[in-house]
DNA sequence: TTTGCTATTGAAAATCACTTTCATCAATGT
DNA sequence: ACATTGATGAAAGTGATTTTCAATAGCAAA
């Protein structure tokens, strides 16, 4: 059974000798309560509603910690904003984005992952990450 | 037989009623004389060596024109810099990047392109572009 | 608990990488 | 040559972070 992200993060905090603070928990709750691909600003505004005193810098710094701890991943969709998404233990997915309405759909495909490794290998590379984004028009926007 | 990028760009300039200037030719020559994936700043500094008066804004604007004219494509590798690369008529490729030395290798694979279309289609999307980048360690850095 | 040492915060200033503005120049058509 | 209008370069403006710094708040030793 896999540990909750909340626990994983608290373990990370402890292991690194960092402090467990009220603000970090607020950011953590806000981040975990949505599975959207939120930008720093979006999460900041969302948290602000309930916690008027939280600072942008704190949200920014805490999201970085989430990445370091492995519960989140930083993503860049090309709109000039850094976004963060949940990372589930041992899971990976890529994105399909609608350039009309902005919808983001996730997918994963074994065959394509395998092909990527083969290509990299054929060029002598040892791949450790990749980024695959398909930009198009979603079903709703098509009809 | 396909037209040279220089001619393609000059045709574009004429077709759009824009002016053919000394600076545009300088930027064009600098861009065409390297097949690296250069950032605006990199090209600007390279040109500066020979043409101390050329402005950053001119390089910036001219590169945009290259994109519009179809001889260049804007790319983002996640290092916060906008880069431009050559575009050959009817050709497409993706990238393999070394996270140790920064080397960028190009590749193209029919099978993977096809799989991407299938995946998109299976989700009801009509894809018009995609981005595939493989990050790893290159042969030289491995041994 | 109280104390003392640091890490953490939030507001504000600083950076970065563009992007736009504007007075001056330089292409181009007449 | 002249007028018209786009192009240029320096500098100012933007937007999204990223860093600084004085004030707080964890945490652990006493
Ligand atoms: Mn995702
Ligand atoms: Mn390339
Ligand atoms: Zn859509
Ligand atoms: Zn390398």
CSV table of C-alpha atoms (C1' of nucleotides) and ligand atoms in Angstrom, one decimal:
chain,number,residue,atom,x,y,z
A,1,UNK,CA,0.0,0.0,0.0
A,2,UNK,CA,1.4,3.3,-1.0
A,3,UNK,CA,1.8,6.3,1.4
A,4,UNK,CA,-0.3,9.3,1.0
A,5,UNK,CA,1.3,12.4,-0.6
A,6,UNK,CA,0.7,14.2,2.7
A,7,UNK,CA,2.8,11.7,4.5
A,8,UNK,CA,5.4,11.5,1.9
A,9,UNK,CA,5.9,15.3,2.1
A,10,UNK,CA,6.0,15.3,5.9
A,11,UNK,CA,8.6,12.5,5.8
A,12,UNK,CA,10.6,14.6,3.3
A,13,UNK,CA,10.4,17.6,5.6
A,14,UNK,CA,11.6,15.6,8.6
A,15,UNK,CA,14.4,13.8,6.7
A,16,UNK,CA,15.7,17.1,5.4
A,17,UNK,CA,15.6,18.7,8.8
A,18,UNK,CA,13.1,21.3,7.6
A,19,UNK,CA,10.3,22.7,9.7
A,20,UNK,CA,6.7,21.7,9.6
A,21,UNK,CA,4.8,24.9,9.3
A,22,UNK,CA,1.2,26.1,9.2
A,23,UNK,CA,1.8,27.6,5.8
A,24,UNK,CA,3.3,24.5,4.3
A,25,UNK,CA,0.2,22.5,5.3
A,26,UNK,CA,-2.1,25.1,3.8
A,27,UNK,CA,-0.3,25.0,0.5
A,28,UNK,CA,-0.2,21.2,0.7
A,29,UNK,CA,-4.0,20.9,1.3
A,30,UNK,CA,-4.7,23.4,-1.5
A,31,UNK,CA,-2.5,21.5,-3.9
A,32,UNK,CA,-3.8,18.1,-3.1
A,33,UNK,CA,-7.5,19.2,-3.2
A,34,UNK,CA,-7.3,19.7,-7.0
A,35,UNK,CA,-6.0,17.6,-9.7
A,36,UNK,CA,-5.7,20.4,-12.2
A,37,UNK,CA,-2.4,21.6,-13.6
A,38,UNK,CA,-2.2,24.7,-11.5
A,39,UNK,CA,0.1,27.6,-11.9
A,40,UNK,CA,1.7,29.2,-8.9
A,41,UNK,CA,-0.6,32.2,-9.3
A,42,UNK,CA,-3.7,30.1,-9.6
A,43,UNK,CA,-2.9,28.2,-6.4
A,44,UNK,CA,-1.9,31.4,-4.7
A,45,UNK,CA,-5.2,33.0,-5.5
A,46,UNK,CA,-7.1,29.9,-4.5
A,47,UNK,CA,-5.4,29.8,-1.1
A,48,UNK,CA,-5.7,33.6,-0.6
A,49,UNK,CA,-9.5,33.2,-0.5
A,50,UNK,CA,-9.3,31.3,2.8
A,51,UNK,CA,-5.9,32.5,4.0
A,52,UNK,CA,-5.6,36.2,3.2
A,53,UNK,CA,-2.1,36.5,4.7
A,54,UNK,CA,-0.3,33.8,2.8
A,55,UNK,CA,2.5,35.1,0.6
A,56,UNK,CA,3.1,34.4,-3.0
A,57,UNK,CA,6.7,33.6,-2.2
A,58,UNK,CA,5.7,31.0,0.3
A,59,UNK,CA,3.5,29.3,-2.3
A,60,UNK,CA,6.3,29.5,-4.8
A,61,UNK,CA,8.8,28.0,-2.4
A,62,UNK,CA,6.5,25.3,-1.2
A,63,UNK,CA,5.7,24.1,-4.6
A,64,UNK,CA,9.5,23.8,-5.3
A,65,UNK,CA,9.7,21.6,-2.2
A,66,UNK,CA,6.8,19.5,-3.5
A,67,UNK,CA,8.9,18.8,-6.6
A,68,UNK,CA,12.0,18.0,-4.6
A,69,UNK,CA,10.0,15.7,-2.3
A,70,UNK,CA,8.6,13.8,-5.4
A,71,UNK,CA,4.9,14.5,-4.8
A,72,UNK,CA,4.7,17.1,-7.6
A,73,UNK,CA,6.2,17.8,-11.0
A,74,UNK,CA,6.9,21.1,-12.6
A,75,UNK,CA,5.4,21.4,-16.1
A,76,UNK,CA,5.6,24.0,-18.8
A,77,UNK,CA,2.9,24.1,-21.4
A,78,UNK,CA,4.3,27.0,-23.3
A,79,UNK,CA,2.0,29.7,-22.0
A,80,UNK,CA,4.7,31.3,-19.9
A,81,UNK,CA,3.5,29.9,-16.6
A,82,UNK,CA,5.1,27.3,-14.5
A,83,UNK,CA,2.6,24.7,-13.5
A,84,UNK,CA,2.6,21.8,-11.0
A,85,UNK,CA,0.9,18.5,-11.2
A,86,UNK,CA,0.6,15.5,-8.9
A,87,UNK,CA,3.0,12.7,-9.3
A,88,UNK,CA,1.8,9.3,-8.3
A,89,UNK,CA,4.4,6.7,-7.3
A,90,UNK,CA,5.6,4.8,-10.3
A,91,UNK,CA,3.2,6.3,-12.7
A,92,UNK,CA,3.8,8.4,-15.7
A,93,UNK,CA,1.6,10.2,-18.3
A,94,UNK,CA,1.8,12.6,-21.1
A,95,UNK,CA,-0.5,15.4,-22.2
A,96,UNK,CA,-3.0,16.2,-24.9
A,97,UNK,CA,-3.9,19.9,-25.0
A,98,UNK,CA,-6.8,21.7,-26.7
A,99,UNK,CA,-5.5,24.9,-28.2
A,100,UNK,CA,-9.0,26.2,-28.5
A,101,UNK,CA,-10.5,25.8,-25.0
A,102,UNK,CA,-7.3,25.0,-23.0
A,103,UNK,CA,-8.5,21.6,-21.8
A,104,UNK,CA,-5.7,19.3,-20.7
A,105,UNK,CA,-6.1,15.5,-21.0
A,106,UNK,CA,-3.7,13.0,-19.7
A,107,UNK,CA,-2.8,9.7,-21.4
A,108,UNK,CA,-0.1,7.1,-21.2
A,109,UNK,CA,0.9,4.6,-23.8
A,110,UNK,CA,3.3,1.7,-23.4
A,111,UNK,CA,4.1,1.4,-27.0
A,112,UNK,CA,5.1,5.0,-27.4
A,113,UNK,CA,7.3,4.9,-24.3
A,114,UNK,CA,9.0,1.9,-25.6
A,115,UNK,CA,9.7,3.4,-29.0
A,116,UNK,CA,11.2,6.4,-27.3
A,117,UNK,CA,13.6,4.3,-25.4
A,118,UNK,CA,14.6,2.5,-28.5
A,119,UNK,CA,15.2,5.7,-30.4
A,120,UNK,CA,17.3,7.1,-27.6
A,121,UNK,CA,19.3,3.9,-27.4
A,122,UNK,CA,19.9,3.7,-31.1
A,123,UNK,CA,21.6,7.1,-30.7
A,124,UNK,CA,23.6,6.0,-27.7
A,125,UNK,CA,21.6,8.1,-25.2
A,126,UNK,CA,20.5,7.0,-21.8
A,127,UNK,CA,17.1,8.7,-21.3
A,128,UNK,CA,15.9,9.6,-17.9
A,129,UNK,CA,12.9,11.8,-18.7
A,130,UNK,CA,10.9,13.0,-21.7
A,131,UNK,CA,8.2,15.4,-22.5
A,132,UNK,CA,5.5,14.6,-25.0
A,133,UNK,CA,2.7,17.0,-25.6
A,134,UNK,CA,0.1,16.7,-28.4
A,135,UNK,CA,-1.6,20.0,-29.3
A,136,UNK,CA,-4.9,19.9,-31.1
A,137,UNK,CA,-8.6,20.5,-30.9
A,138,UNK,CA,-10.6,18.5,-28.4
A,139,UNK,CA,-13.8,16.6,-29.2
A,140,UNK,CA,-16.0,19.3,-27.7
A,141,UNK,CA,-14.4,22.1,-29.7
A,142,UNK,CA,-14.5,20.1,-32.9
A,143,UNK,CA,-18.1,19.7,-33.4
B,1,UNK,CA,14.3,21.8,-56.5
B,2,UNK,CA,13.7,23.8,-53.4
B,3,UNK,CA,14.5,27.4,-52.9
B,4,UNK,CA,17.2,28.6,-50.5
B,5,UNK,CA,16.1,30.0,-47.2
B,6,UNK,CA,17.6,33.3,-48.2
B,7,UNK,CA,15.4,33.5,-51.2
B,8,UNK,CA,12.4,32.3,-49.3
B,9,UNK,CA,12.8,35.0,-46.8
B,10,UNK,CA,13.4,37.7,-49.4
B,11,UNK,CA,10.3,36.6,-51.2
B,12,UNK,CA,8.4,36.8,-48.0
B,13,UNK,CA,9.7,40.3,-47.4
B,14,UNK,CA,8.6,41.4,-50.8
B,15,UNK,CA,5.2,39.7,-50.7
B,16,UNK,CA,4.4,41.4,-47.4
B,17,UNK,CA,5.6,44.8,-48.6
B,18,UNK,CA,8.3,44.9,-46.0
B,19,UNK,CA,11.7,46.5,-46.5
B,20,UNK,CA,14.9,44.7,-47.3
B,21,UNK,CA,17.4,46.1,-44.9
B,22,UNK,CA,21.1,45.7,-44.1
B,23,UNK,CA,20.2,44.5,-40.6
B,24,UNK,CA,17.8,41.8,-41.8
B,25,UNK,CA,20.5,40.4,-44.0
B,26,UNK,CA,23.0,40.4,-41.2
B,27,UNK,CA,20.6,38.5,-39.0
B,28,UNK,CA,19.7,36.2,-41.8
B,29,UNK,CA,23.4,35.4,-42.5
B,30,UNK,CA,24.1,34.8,-38.9
B,31,UNK,CA,21.2,32.5,-38.5
B,32,UNK,CA,21.8,30.5,-41.6
B,33,UNK,CA,25.5,30.1,-40.9
B,34,UNK,CA,24.9,27.9,-37.9
B,35,UNK,CA,22.6,24.9,-37.5
B,36,UNK,CA,22.6,25.2,-33.7
B,37,UNK,CA,19.4,25.9,-31.8
B,38,UNK,CA,20.3,29.4,-30.9
B,39,UNK,CA,18.6,31.7,-28.5
B,40,UNK,CA,18.0,35.3,-29.3
B,41,UNK,CA,20.8,36.4,-27.0
B,42,UNK,CA,23.2,33.9,-28.4
B,43,UNK,CA,22.6,35.1,-32.0
B,44,UNK,CA,22.7,38.7,-30.8
B,45,UNK,CA,26.1,38.3,-29.2
B,46,UNK,CA,27.4,36.4,-32.2
B,47,UNK,CA,26.3,39.2,-34.5
B,48,UNK,CA,27.6,41.9,-32.2
B,49,UNK,CA,31.1,40.7,-32.7
B,50,UNK,CA,31.1,41.8,-36.3
B,51,UNK,CA,28.3,44.4,-36.2
B,52,UNK,CA,28.7,46.3,-32.9
B,53,UNK,CA,25.7,48.5,-33.6
B,54,UNK,CA,23.0,46.0,-34.2
B,55,UNK,CA,20.3,46.1,-31.6
B,56,UNK,CA,18.8,43.3,-29.6
B,57,UNK,CA,15.3,44.3,-30.6
B,58,UNK,CA,16.2,44.0,-34.2
B,59,UNK,CA,17.5,40.5,-33.8
B,60,UNK,CA,14.4,39.7,-31.8
B,61,UNK,CA,12.1,41.1,-34.4
B,62,UNK,CA,13.9,39.6,-37.3
B,63,UNK,CA,13.8,36.1,-35.8
B,64,UNK,CA,10.0,36.5,-35.4
B,65,UNK,CA,9.9,37.3,-39.1
B,66,UNK,CA,11.9,34.2,-39.9
B,67,UNK,CA,9.2,32.2,-38.1
B,68,UNK,CA,6.4,33.9,-40.0
B,69,UNK,CA,8.2,33.4,-43.3
B,70,UNK,CA,8.5,29.7,-42.5
B,71,UNK,CA,12.3,29.4,-42.6
B,72,UNK,CA,12.6,29.1,-38.8
B,73,UNK,CA,10.7,27.6,-35.9
B,74,UNK,CA,10.6,28.8,-32.3
B,75,UNK,CA,11.5,26.2,-29.7
B,76,UNK,CA,11.5,26.0,-26.0
B,77,UNK,CA,13.7,23.5,-24.2
B,78,UNK,CA,12.7,24.5,-20.7
B,79,UNK,CA,15.8,26.6,-19.9
B,80,UNK,CA,13.7,29.8,-20.0
B,81,UNK,CA,15.2,30.9,-23.4
B,82,UNK,CA,13.4,31.1,-26.7
B,83,UNK,CA,15.4,29.4,-29.4
B,84,UNK,CA,15.1,29.3,-33.1
B,85,UNK,CA,16.0,26.5,-35.5
B,86,UNK,CA,16.0,26.0,-39.2
B,87,UNK,CA,12.9,24.6,-40.9
B,88,UNK,CA,13.3,22.6,-44.0
B,89,UNK,CA,10.4,22.4,-46.3
B,90,UNK,CA,8.1,19.5,-45.5
B,91,UNK,CA,10.4,18.1,-42.9
B,92,UNK,CA,9.9,17.5,-39.2
B,93,UNK,CA,12.1,16.2,-36.3
B,94,UNK,CA,12.1,15.9,-32.6
B,95,UNK,CA,15.0,16.3,-30.1
B,96,UNK,CA,17.2,14.3,-27.9
B,97,UNK,CA,19.0,16.5,-25.3
B,98,UNK,CA,22.0,15.7,-23.1
B,99,UNK,CA,21.4,17.1,-19.6
B,100,UNK,CA,25.1,16.9,-18.8
B,101,UNK,CA,26.8,18.7,-21.7
B,102,UNK,CA,23.8,20.3,-23.4
B,103,UNK,CA,24.2,18.6,-26.8
B,104,UNK,CA,21.1,18.6,-28.9
B,105,UNK,CA,20.5,15.8,-31.4
B,106,UNK,CA,17.7,15.6,-33.9
B,107,UNK,CA,15.8,12.6,-34.9
B,108,UNK,CA,12.6,11.7,-36.6
B,109,UNK,CA,10.7,8.5,-36.5
B,110,UNK,CA,7.7,7.6,-38.6
B,111,UNK,CA,6.4,5.0,-36.2
B,112,UNK,CA,6.3,7.3,-33.2
B,113,UNK,CA,4.6,10.1,-35.3
B,114,UNK,CA,1.9,7.6,-36.3
B,115,UNK,CA,1.4,6.4,-32.8
B,116,UNK,CA,0.9,9.9,-31.6
B,117,UNK,CA,-1.8,10.5,-34.2
B,118,UNK,CA,-3.5,7.2,-33.2
B,119,UNK,CA,-3.5,8.2,-29.5
B,120,UNK,CA,-4.9,11.6,-30.2
B,121,UNK,CA,-7.6,10.2,-32.5
B,122,UNK,CA,-8.6,7.6,-29.9
B,123,UNK,CA,-9.3,10.5,-27.5
B,124,UNK,CA,-11.2,12.4,-30.2
B,125,UNK,CA,-8.5,15.0,-30.7
B,126,UNK,CA,-7.4,16.5,-34.0
B,127,UNK,CA,-3.7,17.1,-33.5
B,128,UNK,CA,-1.9,19.9,-35.3
B,129,UNK,CA,1.5,20.0,-33.6
B,130,UNK,CA,3.4,18.2,-30.9
B,131,UNK,CA,6.5,18.4,-28.9
B,132,UNK,CA,8.6,15.4,-28.1
B,133,UNK,CA,11.9,15.8,-26.2
B,134,UNK,CA,14.0,13.1,-24.8
B,135,UNK,CA,16.3,14.1,-22.0
B,136,UNK,CA,19.2,11.9,-21.1
B,137,UNK,CA,23.0,11.5,-21.2
B,138,UNK,CA,24.7,11.4,-24.6
B,139,UNK,CA,27.2,8.8,-25.7
B,140,UNK,CA,30.2,11.1,-25.0
B,141,UNK,CA,29.1,11.9,-21.5
B,142,UNK,CA,28.3,8.3,-20.7
B,143,UNK,CA,31.7,6.7,-20.9
C,1,DT,C1',8.3,26.0,30.2
C,2,DT,C1',11.8,29.2,28.9
C,3,DT,C1',15.6,30.0,26.1
C,4,DG,C1',18.4,30.2,22.1
C,5,DC,C1',19.3,28.9,17.5
C,6,DT,C1',17.7,28.7,12.9
C,7,DA,C1',14.5,28.1,9.5
C,8,DT,C1',10.5,30.3,7.6
C,9,DT,C1',7.5,34.1,6.2
C,10,DG,C1',5.7,38.0,3.6
C,11,DA,C1',6.5,42.3,1.5
C,12,DA,C1',9.2,44.5,-1.4
C,13,DA,C1',13.0,44.8,-4.4
C,14,DA,C1',15.6,42.6,-7.9
C,15,DT,C1',16.1,39.5,-12.0
C,16,DC,C1',15.3,37.6,-16.4
C,17,DA,C1',13.8,37.3,-20.8
C,18,DC,C1',11.4,39.3,-23.5
C,19,DT,C1',8.2,43.1,-25.7
C,20,DT,C1',6.9,47.8,-26.7
C,21,DT,C1',7.7,52.7,-27.3
C,22,DC,C1',9.5,56.5,-29.7
C,23,DA,C1',12.6,59.7,-31.9
C,24,DT,C1',15.7,59.1,-35.7
C,25,DC,C1',17.0,56.6,-40.0
C,26,DA,C1',16.8,54.5,-44.2
C,27,DA,C1',14.2,52.0,-48.1
C,28,DT,C1',11.3,52.7,-51.8
C,29,DG,C1',8.2,54.8,-55.0
C,30,DT,C1',7.3,59.1,-57.7
D,1,DA,C1',15.8,64.6,-55.1
D,2,DC,C1',11.7,64.2,-52.1
D,3,DA,C1',8.1,62.4,-49.6
D,4,DT,C1',6.2,58.6,-47.3
D,5,DT,C1',6.4,55.0,-44.3
D,6,DG,C1',8.5,51.1,-42.5
D,7,DA,C1',12.9,49.8,-39.7
D,8,DT,C1',16.1,50.5,-36.1
D,9,DG,C1',18.3,50.9,-31.5
D,10,DA,C1',18.2,52.7,-26.9
D,11,DA,C1',15.6,52.7,-23.2
D,12,DA,C1',11.4,51.9,-20.8
D,13,DG,C1',7.8,48.6,-19.7
D,14,DT,C1',6.0,43.8,-18.7
D,15,DG,C1',5.0,39.4,-16.5
D,16,DA,C1',6.6,35.8,-14.1
D,17,DT,C1',9.4,34.5,-11.2
D,18,DT,C1',13.4,34.7,-7.7
D,19,DT,C1',15.9,36.9,-4.0
D,20,DT,C1',16.5,39.8,-0.1
D,21,DC,C1',15.8,41.0,4.6
D,22,DA,C1',13.7,42.2,9.0
D,23,DA,C1',10.3,40.0,11.8
D,24,DT,C1',8.4,35.4,13.2
D,25,DA,C1',7.8,30.9,14.5
D,26,DG,C1',9.5,25.9,14.9
D,27,DC,C1',12.2,22.9,17.7
D,28,DA,C1',15.2,21.2,21.0
D,29,DA,C1',18.2,21.8,24.8
D,30,DA,C1',18.2,23.2,29.4
E,1,LIG,MN1,-0.8,15.8,-16.0
E,2,LIG,MN1,16.1,20.8,-34.1
E,3,LIG,ZN1,-11.3,22.3,-26.6
E,4,LIG,ZN1,26.5,15.1,-23.2
